[in-house]
CSV table of C-alpha atoms in Angstrom, one decimal:
chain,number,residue,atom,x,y,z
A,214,UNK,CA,-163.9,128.2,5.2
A,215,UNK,CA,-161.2,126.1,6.1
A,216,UNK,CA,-163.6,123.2,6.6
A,217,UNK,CA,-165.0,123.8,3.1
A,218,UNK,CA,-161.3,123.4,1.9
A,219,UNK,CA,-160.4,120.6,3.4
A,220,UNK,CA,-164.0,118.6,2.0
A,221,UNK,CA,-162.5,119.8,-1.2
A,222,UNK,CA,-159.1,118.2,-0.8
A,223,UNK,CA,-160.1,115.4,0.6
A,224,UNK,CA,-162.2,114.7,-2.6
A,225,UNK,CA,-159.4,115.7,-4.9
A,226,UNK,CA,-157.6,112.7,-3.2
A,227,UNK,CA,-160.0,110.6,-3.1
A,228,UNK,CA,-160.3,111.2,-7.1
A,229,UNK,CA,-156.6,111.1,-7.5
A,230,UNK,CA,-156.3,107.4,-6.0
A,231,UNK,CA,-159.3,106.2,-8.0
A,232,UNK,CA,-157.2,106.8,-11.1
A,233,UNK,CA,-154.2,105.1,-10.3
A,234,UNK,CA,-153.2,101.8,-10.1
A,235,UNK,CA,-151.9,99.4,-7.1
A,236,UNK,CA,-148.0,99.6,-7.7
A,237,UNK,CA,-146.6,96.4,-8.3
A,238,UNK,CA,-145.4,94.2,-5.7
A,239,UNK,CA,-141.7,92.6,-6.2
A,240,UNK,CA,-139.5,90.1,-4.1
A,241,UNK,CA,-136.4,90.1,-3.7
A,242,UNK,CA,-135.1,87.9,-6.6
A,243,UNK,CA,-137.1,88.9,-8.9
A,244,UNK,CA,-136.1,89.5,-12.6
A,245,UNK,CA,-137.5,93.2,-13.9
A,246,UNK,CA,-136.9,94.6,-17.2
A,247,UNK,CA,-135.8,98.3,-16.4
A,248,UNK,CA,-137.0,101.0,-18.8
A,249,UNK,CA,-133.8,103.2,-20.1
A,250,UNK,CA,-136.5,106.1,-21.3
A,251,UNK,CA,-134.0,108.3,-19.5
A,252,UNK,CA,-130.9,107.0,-21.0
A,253,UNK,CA,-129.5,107.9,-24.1
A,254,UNK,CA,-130.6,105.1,-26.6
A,255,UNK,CA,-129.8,104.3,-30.4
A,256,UNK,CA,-133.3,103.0,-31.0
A,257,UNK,CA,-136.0,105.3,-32.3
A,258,UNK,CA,-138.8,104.2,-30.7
A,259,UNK,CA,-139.0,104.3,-27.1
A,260,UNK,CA,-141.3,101.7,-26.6
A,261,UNK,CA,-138.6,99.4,-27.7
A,262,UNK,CA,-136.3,100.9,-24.5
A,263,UNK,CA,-138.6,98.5,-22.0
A,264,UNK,CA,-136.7,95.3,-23.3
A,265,UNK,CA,-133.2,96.2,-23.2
A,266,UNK,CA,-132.2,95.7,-19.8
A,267,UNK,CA,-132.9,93.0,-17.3
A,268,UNK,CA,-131.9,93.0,-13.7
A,269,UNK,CA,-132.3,91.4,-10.3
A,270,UNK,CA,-133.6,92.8,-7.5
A,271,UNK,CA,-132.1,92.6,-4.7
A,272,UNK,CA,-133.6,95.2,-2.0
A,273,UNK,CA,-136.9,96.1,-1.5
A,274,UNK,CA,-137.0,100.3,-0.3
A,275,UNK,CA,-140.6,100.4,0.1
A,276,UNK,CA,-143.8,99.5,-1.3
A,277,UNK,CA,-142.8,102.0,-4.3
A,278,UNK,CA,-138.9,101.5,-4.9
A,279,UNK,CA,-136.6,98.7,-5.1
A,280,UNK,CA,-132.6,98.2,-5.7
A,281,UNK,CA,-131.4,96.7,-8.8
A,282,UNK,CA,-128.1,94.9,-9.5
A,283,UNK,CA,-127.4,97.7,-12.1
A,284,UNK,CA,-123.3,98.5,-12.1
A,285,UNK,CA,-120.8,101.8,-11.9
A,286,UNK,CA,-121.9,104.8,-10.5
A,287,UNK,CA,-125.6,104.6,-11.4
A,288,UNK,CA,-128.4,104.6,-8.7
A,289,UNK,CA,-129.4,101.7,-7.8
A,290,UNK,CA,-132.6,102.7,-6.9
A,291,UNK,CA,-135.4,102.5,-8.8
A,292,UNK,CA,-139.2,103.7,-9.0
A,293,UNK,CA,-141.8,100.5,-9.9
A,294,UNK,CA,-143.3,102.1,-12.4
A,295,UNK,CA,-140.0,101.6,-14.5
A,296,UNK,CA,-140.1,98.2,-13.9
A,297,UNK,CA,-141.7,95.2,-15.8
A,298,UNK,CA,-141.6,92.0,-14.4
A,299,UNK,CA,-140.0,89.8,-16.7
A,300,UNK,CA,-140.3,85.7,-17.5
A,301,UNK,CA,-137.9,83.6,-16.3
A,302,UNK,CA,-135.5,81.5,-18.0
A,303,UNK,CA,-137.4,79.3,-20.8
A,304,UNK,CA,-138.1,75.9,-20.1
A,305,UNK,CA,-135.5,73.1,-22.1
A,306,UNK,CA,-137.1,73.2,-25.8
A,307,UNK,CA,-138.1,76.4,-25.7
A,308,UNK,CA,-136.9,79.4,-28.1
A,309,UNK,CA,-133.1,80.8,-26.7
A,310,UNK,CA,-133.0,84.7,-25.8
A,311,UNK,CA,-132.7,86.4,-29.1
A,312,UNK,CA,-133.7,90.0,-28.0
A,313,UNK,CA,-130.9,91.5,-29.5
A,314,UNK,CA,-130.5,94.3,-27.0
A,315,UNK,CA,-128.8,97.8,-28.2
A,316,UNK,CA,-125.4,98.6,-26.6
A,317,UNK,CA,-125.1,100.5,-23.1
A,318,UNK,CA,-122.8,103.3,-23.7
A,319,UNK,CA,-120.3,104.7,-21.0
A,320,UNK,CA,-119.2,107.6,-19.9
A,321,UNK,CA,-117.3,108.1,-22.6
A,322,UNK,CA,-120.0,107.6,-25.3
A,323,UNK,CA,-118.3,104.1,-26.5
A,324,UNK,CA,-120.8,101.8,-26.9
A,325,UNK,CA,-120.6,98.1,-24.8
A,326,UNK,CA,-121.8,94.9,-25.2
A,327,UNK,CA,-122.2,92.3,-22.6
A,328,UNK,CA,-120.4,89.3,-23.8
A,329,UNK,CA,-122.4,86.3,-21.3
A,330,UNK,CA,-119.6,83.4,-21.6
A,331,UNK,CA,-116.9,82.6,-23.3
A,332,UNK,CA,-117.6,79.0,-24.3
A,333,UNK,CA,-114.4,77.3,-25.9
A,334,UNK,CA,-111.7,78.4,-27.8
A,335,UNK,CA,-109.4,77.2,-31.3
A,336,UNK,CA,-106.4,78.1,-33.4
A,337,UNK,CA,-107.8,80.1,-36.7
A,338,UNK,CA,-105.5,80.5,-40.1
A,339,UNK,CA,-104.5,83.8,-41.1
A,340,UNK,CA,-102.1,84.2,-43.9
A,341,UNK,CA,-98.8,82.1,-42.7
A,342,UNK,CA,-99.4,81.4,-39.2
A,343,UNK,CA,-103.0,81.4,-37.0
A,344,UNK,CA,-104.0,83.2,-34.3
A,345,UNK,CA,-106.2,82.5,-31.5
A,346,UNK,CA,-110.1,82.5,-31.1
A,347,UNK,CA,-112.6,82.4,-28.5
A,348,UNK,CA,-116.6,81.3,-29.4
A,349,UNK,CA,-118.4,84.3,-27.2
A,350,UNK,CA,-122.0,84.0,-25.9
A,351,UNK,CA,-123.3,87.5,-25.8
A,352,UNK,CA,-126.7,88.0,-23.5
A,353,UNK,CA,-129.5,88.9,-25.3
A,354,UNK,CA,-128.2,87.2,-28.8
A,355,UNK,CA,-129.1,83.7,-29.5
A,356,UNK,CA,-126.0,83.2,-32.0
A,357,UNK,CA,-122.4,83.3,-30.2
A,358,UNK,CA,-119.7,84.5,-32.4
A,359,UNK,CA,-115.9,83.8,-32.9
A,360,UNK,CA,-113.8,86.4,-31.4
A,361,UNK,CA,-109.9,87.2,-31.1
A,362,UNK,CA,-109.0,86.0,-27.9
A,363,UNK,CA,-106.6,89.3,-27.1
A,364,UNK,CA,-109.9,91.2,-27.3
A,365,UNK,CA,-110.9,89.3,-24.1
A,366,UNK,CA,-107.9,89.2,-21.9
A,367,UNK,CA,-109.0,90.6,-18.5
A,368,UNK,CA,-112.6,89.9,-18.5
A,369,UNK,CA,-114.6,88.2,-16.0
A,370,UNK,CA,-115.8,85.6,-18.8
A,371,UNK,CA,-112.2,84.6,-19.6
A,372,UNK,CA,-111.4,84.7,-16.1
A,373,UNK,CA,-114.0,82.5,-15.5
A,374,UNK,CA,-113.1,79.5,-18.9
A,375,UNK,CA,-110.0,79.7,-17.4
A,376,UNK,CA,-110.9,78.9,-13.8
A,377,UNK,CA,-112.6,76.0,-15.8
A,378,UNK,CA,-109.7,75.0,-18.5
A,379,UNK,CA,-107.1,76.4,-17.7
A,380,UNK,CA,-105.3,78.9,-19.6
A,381,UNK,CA,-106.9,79.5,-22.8
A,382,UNK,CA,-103.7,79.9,-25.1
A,383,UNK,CA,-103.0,76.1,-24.4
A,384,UNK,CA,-107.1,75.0,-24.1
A,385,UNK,CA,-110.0,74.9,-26.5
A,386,UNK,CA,-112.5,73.6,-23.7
A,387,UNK,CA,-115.5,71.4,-25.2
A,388,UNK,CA,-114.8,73.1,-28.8
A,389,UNK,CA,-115.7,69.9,-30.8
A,390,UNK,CA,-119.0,69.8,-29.4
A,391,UNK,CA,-119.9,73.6,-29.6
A,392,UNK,CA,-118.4,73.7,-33.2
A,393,UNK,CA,-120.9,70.9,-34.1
A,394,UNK,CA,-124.0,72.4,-32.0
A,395,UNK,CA,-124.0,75.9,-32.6
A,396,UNK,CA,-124.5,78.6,-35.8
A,397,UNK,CA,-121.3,80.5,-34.8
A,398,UNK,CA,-120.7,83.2,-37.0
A,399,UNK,CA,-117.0,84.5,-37.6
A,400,UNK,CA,-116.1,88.1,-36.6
A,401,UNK,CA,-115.3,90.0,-39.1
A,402,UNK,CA,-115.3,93.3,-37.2
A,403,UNK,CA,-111.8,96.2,-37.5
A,404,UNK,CA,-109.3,95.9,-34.9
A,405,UNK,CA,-109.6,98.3,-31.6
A,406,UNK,CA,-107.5,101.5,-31.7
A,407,UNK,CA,-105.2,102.1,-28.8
A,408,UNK,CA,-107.9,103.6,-26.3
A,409,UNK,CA,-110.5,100.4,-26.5
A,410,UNK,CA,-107.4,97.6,-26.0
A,411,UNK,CA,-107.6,95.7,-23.2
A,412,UNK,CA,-109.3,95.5,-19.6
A,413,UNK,CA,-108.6,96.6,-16.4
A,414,UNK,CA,-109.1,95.0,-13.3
A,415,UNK,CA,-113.1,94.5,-13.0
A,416,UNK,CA,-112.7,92.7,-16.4
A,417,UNK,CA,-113.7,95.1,-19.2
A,418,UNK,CA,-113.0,95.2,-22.7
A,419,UNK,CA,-114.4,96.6,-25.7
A,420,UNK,CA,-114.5,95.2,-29.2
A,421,UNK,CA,-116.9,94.5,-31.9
A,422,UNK,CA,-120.3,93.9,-30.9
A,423,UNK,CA,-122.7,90.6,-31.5
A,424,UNK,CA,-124.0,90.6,-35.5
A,425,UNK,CA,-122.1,92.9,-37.0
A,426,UNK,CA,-120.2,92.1,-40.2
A,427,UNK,CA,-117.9,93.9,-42.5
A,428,UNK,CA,-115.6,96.9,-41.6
A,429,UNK,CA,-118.6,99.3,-42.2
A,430,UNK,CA,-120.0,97.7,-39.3
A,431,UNK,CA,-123.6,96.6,-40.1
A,432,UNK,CA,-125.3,95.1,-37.3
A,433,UNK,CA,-128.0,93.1,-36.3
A,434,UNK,CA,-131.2,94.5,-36.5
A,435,UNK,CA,-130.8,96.6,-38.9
A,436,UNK,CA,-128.7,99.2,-37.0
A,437,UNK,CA,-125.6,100.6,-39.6
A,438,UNK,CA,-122.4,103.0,-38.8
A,439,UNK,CA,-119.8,102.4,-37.4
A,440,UNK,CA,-118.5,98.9,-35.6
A,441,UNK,CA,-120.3,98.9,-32.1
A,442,UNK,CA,-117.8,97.4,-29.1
A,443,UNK,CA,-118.5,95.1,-26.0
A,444,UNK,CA,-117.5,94.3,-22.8
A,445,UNK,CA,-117.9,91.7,-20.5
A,446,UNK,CA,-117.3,93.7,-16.8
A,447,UNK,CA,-119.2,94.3,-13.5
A,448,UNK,CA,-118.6,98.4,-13.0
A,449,UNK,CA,-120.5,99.6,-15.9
A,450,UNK,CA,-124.2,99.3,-16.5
């Protein structure tokens, strides 16, 4: 009997691995786009959820889970099958990254945008005086957009234009040549209320995210409500 029962596991196996596939192998190095079909998304399709976030890896575990570079307190660890390796950075000429990816909200349920690089910066006229603005790079978005420079203090981006600059009340960086080269579009998004002001010390902030226009807060892609806010940090995913 017991021999009969093992025959019959055995084939059960056997069967079982004849249906799946070889996982897929990845280096360390290599970009994967991470399905969020676990993660609260605004999309409504969930096939969409395989291109909003890419990542690094940067341990292999074992032939059937790697580590990501994913921030905060989520795991780190990841099965394959949530991965899709993605293309690499397009050759010069090619089409810019326009994937327009959906915020990542926090633990708080504030939706944040990534906001790639702040490029250069200018004096903008409002009423009698001006204030100051900075021309923000967001990943995923092939158009940057200007953006009020207090809504940036503390991030790693103006940490790093200033590194660059110098202090970016007194520098515009390469402005001429951005204003020239780029489709910048102005921000026209509300002020933050009291709890999304500022950044703390890892360099987040929160404002209006990439696209949006008017104070209703209609966004790129189609998405409408309310104004969407970014960030520009490494302790959040």
């Amino acid at each position: 009997m017991q021999a009969v029962m093992a025959a019959a596991q055995q084939q059960q196996e056997e069967a079982a691995n004849a249906k799946r596939q070889a996982a897929e192998r990845f280096e360390v190095g290599d970009k994967v786009w991470l399905s969020m079909a676990n993660y609260k998304s605004p999309r409504p399709c969930k096939k969409l959820d395989w291109l909003h976030h890419k990542y690094t890896v940067t341990k292999i575990i074992n032939s059937h889970v790697v580590e990501l570079d994913v921030r905060g307190s989520i795991y780190r660890r990841f099965h394959v099958d949530l991965l899709r390796r993605a293309h690499q950075d397009p050759a010069p000429g090619q089409k810019v990254d326009d994937a327009q990816p959906p915020p990542i909200q926090d633990e708080d349920g504030e939706d944040l945008w990534d906001v790639d690089e702040i490029l250069c910066a200018r004096w903008k006229k409002r009423g009698r005086g001006q204030f100051r603005q900075a021309l923000v790079r967001w990943t995923g978005y092939a158009n940057p957009t200007w953006e009020p420079v207090e809504w940036l203090q503390g991030t790693i981006a103006m940490k790093a234009f200033e590194d660059k600059y110098g202090p970016i009340q007194a520098n515009d960086g390469p402005r001429e040549s951005f204003e020239k080269s780029t489709s910048a579009q102005e921000s026209r998004r509300p002020r933050l209320n009291r709890r999304g002001e500022g950044g703390n010390v890892t360099g987040c902030a929160r404002l209006g995210g990439p696209g949006c226009t008017g104070s209703g807060g209609s966004c790129l892609g189609g998405r409408t409500g309310p104004a969407p806010r970014a960030r520009s940090c490494e302790n959040i995913l």
